[in-house]
mmCIF file of C-alpha atoms in Angstrom:
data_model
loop_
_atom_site.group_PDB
_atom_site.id
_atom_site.type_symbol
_atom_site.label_atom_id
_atom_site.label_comp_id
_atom_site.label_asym_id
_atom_site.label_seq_id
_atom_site.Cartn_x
_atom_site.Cartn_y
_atom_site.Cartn_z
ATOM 1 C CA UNK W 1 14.133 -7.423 -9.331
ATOM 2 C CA UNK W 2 11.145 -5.126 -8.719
ATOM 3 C CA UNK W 3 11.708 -1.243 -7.546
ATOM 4 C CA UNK W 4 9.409 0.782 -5.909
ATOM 5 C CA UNK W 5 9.808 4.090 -4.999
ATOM 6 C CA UNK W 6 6.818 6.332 -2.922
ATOM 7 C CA UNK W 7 5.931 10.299 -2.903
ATOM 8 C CA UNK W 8 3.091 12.361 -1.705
ATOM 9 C CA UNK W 9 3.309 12.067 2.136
ATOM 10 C CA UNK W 10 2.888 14.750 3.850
ATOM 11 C CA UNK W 11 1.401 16.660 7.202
ATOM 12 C CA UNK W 12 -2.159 17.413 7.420
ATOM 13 C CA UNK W 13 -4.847 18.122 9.809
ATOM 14 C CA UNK W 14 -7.320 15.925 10.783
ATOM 15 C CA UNK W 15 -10.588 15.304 8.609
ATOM 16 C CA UNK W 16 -8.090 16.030 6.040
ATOM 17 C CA UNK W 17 -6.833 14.408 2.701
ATOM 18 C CA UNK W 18 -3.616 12.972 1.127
ATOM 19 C CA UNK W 19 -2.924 10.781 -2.290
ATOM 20 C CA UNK W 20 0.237 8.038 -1.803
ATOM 21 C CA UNK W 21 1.276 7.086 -5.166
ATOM 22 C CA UNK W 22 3.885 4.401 -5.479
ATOM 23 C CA UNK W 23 5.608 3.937 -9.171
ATOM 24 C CA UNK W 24 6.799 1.073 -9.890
ATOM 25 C CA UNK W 25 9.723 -0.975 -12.263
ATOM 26 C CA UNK W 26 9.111 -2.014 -16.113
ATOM 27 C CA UNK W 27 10.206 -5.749 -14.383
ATOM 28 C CA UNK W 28 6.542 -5.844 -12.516
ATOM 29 C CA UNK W 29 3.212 -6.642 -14.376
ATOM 30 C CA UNK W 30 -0.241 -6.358 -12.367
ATOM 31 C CA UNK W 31 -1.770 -9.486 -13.989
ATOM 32 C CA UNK W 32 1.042 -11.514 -12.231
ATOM 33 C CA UNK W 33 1.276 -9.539 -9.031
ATOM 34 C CA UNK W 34 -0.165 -7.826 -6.009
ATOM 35 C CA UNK W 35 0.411 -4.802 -4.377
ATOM 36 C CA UNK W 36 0.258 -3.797 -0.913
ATOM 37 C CA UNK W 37 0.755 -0.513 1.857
ATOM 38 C CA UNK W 38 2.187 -0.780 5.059
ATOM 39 C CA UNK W 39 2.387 1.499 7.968
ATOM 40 C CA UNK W 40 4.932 1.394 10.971
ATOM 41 C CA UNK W 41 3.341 0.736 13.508
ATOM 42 C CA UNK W 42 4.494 0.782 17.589
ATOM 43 C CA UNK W 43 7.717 -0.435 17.677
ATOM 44 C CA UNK W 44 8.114 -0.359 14.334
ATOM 45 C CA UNK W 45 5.852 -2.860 13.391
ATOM 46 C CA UNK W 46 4.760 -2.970 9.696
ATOM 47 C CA UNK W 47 0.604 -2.802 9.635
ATOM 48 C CA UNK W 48 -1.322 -3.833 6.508
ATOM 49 C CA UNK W 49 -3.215 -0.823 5.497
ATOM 50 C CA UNK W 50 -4.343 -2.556 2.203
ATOM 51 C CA UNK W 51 -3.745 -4.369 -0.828
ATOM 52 C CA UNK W 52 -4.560 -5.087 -4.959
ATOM 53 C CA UNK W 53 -3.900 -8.006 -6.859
ATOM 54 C CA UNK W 54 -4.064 -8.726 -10.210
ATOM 55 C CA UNK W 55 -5.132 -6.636 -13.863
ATOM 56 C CA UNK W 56 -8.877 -6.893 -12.925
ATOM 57 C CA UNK W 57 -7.440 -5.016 -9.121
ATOM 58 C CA UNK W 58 -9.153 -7.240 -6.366
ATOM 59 C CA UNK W 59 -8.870 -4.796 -3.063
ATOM 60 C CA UNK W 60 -8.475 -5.490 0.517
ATOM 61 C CA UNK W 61 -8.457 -3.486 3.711
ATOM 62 C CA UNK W 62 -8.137 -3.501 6.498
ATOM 63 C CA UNK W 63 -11.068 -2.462 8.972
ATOM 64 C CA UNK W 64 -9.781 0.674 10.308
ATOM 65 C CA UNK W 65 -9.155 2.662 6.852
ATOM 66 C CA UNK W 66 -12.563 0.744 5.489
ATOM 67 C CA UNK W 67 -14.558 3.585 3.625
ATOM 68 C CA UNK W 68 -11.639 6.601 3.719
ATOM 69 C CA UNK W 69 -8.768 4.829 2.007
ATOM 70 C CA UNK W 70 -8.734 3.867 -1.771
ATOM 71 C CA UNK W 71 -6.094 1.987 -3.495
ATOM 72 C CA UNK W 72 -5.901 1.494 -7.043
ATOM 73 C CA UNK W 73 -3.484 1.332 -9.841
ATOM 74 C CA UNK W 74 -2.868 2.461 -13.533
ATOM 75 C CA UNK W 75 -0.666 -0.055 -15.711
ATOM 76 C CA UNK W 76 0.353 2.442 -18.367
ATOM 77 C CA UNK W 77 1.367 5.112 -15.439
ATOM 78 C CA UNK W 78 3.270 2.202 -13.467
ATOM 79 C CA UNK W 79 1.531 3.547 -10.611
ATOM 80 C CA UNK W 80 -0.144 2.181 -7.687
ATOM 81 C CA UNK W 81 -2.084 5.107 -5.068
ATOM 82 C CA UNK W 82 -3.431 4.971 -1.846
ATOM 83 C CA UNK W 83 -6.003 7.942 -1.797
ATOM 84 C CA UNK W 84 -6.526 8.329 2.103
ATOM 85 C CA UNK W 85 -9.327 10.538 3.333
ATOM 86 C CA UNK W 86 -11.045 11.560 6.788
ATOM 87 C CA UNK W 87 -7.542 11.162 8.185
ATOM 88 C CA UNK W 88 -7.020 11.298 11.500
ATOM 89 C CA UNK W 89 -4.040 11.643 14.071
ATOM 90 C CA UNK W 90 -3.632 7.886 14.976
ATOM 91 C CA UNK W 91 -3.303 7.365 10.672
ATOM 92 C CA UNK W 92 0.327 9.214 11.795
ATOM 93 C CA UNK W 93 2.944 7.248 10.119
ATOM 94 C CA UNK W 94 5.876 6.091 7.281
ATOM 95 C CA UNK W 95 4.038 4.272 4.771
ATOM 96 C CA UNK W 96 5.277 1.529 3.021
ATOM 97 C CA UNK W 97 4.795 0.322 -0.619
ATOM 98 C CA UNK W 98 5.621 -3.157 -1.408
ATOM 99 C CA UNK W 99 4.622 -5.946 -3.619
ATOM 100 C CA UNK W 100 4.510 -9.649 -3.934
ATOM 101 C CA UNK W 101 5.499 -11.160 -7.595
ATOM 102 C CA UNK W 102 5.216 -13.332 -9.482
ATOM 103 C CA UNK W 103 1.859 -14.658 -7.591
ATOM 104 C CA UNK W 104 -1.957 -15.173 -8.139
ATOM 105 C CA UNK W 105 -4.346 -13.023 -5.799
ATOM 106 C CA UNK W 106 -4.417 -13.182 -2.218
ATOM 107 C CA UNK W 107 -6.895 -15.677 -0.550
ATOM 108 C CA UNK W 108 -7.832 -13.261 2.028
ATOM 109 C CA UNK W 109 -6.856 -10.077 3.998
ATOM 110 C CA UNK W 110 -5.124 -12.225 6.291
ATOM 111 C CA UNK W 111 -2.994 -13.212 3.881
ATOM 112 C CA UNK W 112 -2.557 -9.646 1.988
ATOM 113 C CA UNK W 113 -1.911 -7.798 5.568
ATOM 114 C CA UNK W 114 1.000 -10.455 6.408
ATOM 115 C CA UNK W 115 4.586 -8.841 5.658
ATOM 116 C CA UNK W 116 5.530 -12.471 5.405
ATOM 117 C CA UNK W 117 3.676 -12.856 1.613
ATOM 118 C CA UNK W 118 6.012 -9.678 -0.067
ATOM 119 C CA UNK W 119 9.353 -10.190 -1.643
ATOM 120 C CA UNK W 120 9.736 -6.078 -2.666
ATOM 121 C CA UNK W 121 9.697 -3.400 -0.770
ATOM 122 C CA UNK W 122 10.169 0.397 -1.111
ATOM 123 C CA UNK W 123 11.803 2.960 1.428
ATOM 124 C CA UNK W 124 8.857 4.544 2.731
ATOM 125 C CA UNK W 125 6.953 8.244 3.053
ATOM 126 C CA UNK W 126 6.164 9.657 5.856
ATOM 127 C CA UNK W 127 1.864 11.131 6.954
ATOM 128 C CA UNK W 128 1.874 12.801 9.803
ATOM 129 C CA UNK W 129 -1.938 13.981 10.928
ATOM 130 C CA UNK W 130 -2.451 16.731 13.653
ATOM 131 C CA UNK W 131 -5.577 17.069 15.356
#
């Protein structure tokens, strides 16, 4: 079993800035897994907001947070982060940390955006933007 468990949401006005971090169990290890945030969407759809796979961190994103979000992660810390910048009121959501393991990186953002390809999830913070 992997457990994940998010902080640092928040409200904020636009053109603003906000750091996601999502720790995770001693039971996951990056160079067999990836990692992935979700947002909820209309009608509670989860939305692939982007991804990292593997020790050497391959990324993926998708197009709208392209150039203002950064994930990355830090083994030692556990930690996975989603530093999201330039925010804006439609970015208004719960955000979702989850991860896929044990697997090799994703083949494609198609594949790292589908809520299909994760077996963990976590409970979810919530980013609210004003304008």
């Amino acid at each position: 079993q992997v457990q994940l468990a998010e902080s640092g949401g928040g409200s904020v006005q636009a053109g603003g800035s906000l750091r996601l971090s999502c720790t995770v169990s001693s039971t996951y290890s990056s160079d067999r897994g990836c990692m992935g945030w979700f947002r909820l969407g209309e009608g509670n759809k989860r939305e692939g907001v982007a991804a990292i796979c593997g020790s050497a961190g391959t990324t993926y994103y998708a197009d709208a947070v392209k150039g203002r979000f950064t994930i990355s992660q830090d083994d030692v810390e556990r930690t996975m982060w989603l530093q999201m910048t330039t925010l804006k009121p439609e970015d208004t959501a719960t955000y979702i940390c989850a991860a896929r393991y044990p697997t090799g990186p994703f083949r494609s953002w198609v594949m790292a955006s589908s809520e299909h390809e994760y077996n963990y999830w976590g409970q979810g913070t919530q980013v609210t933007v004003s304008s």
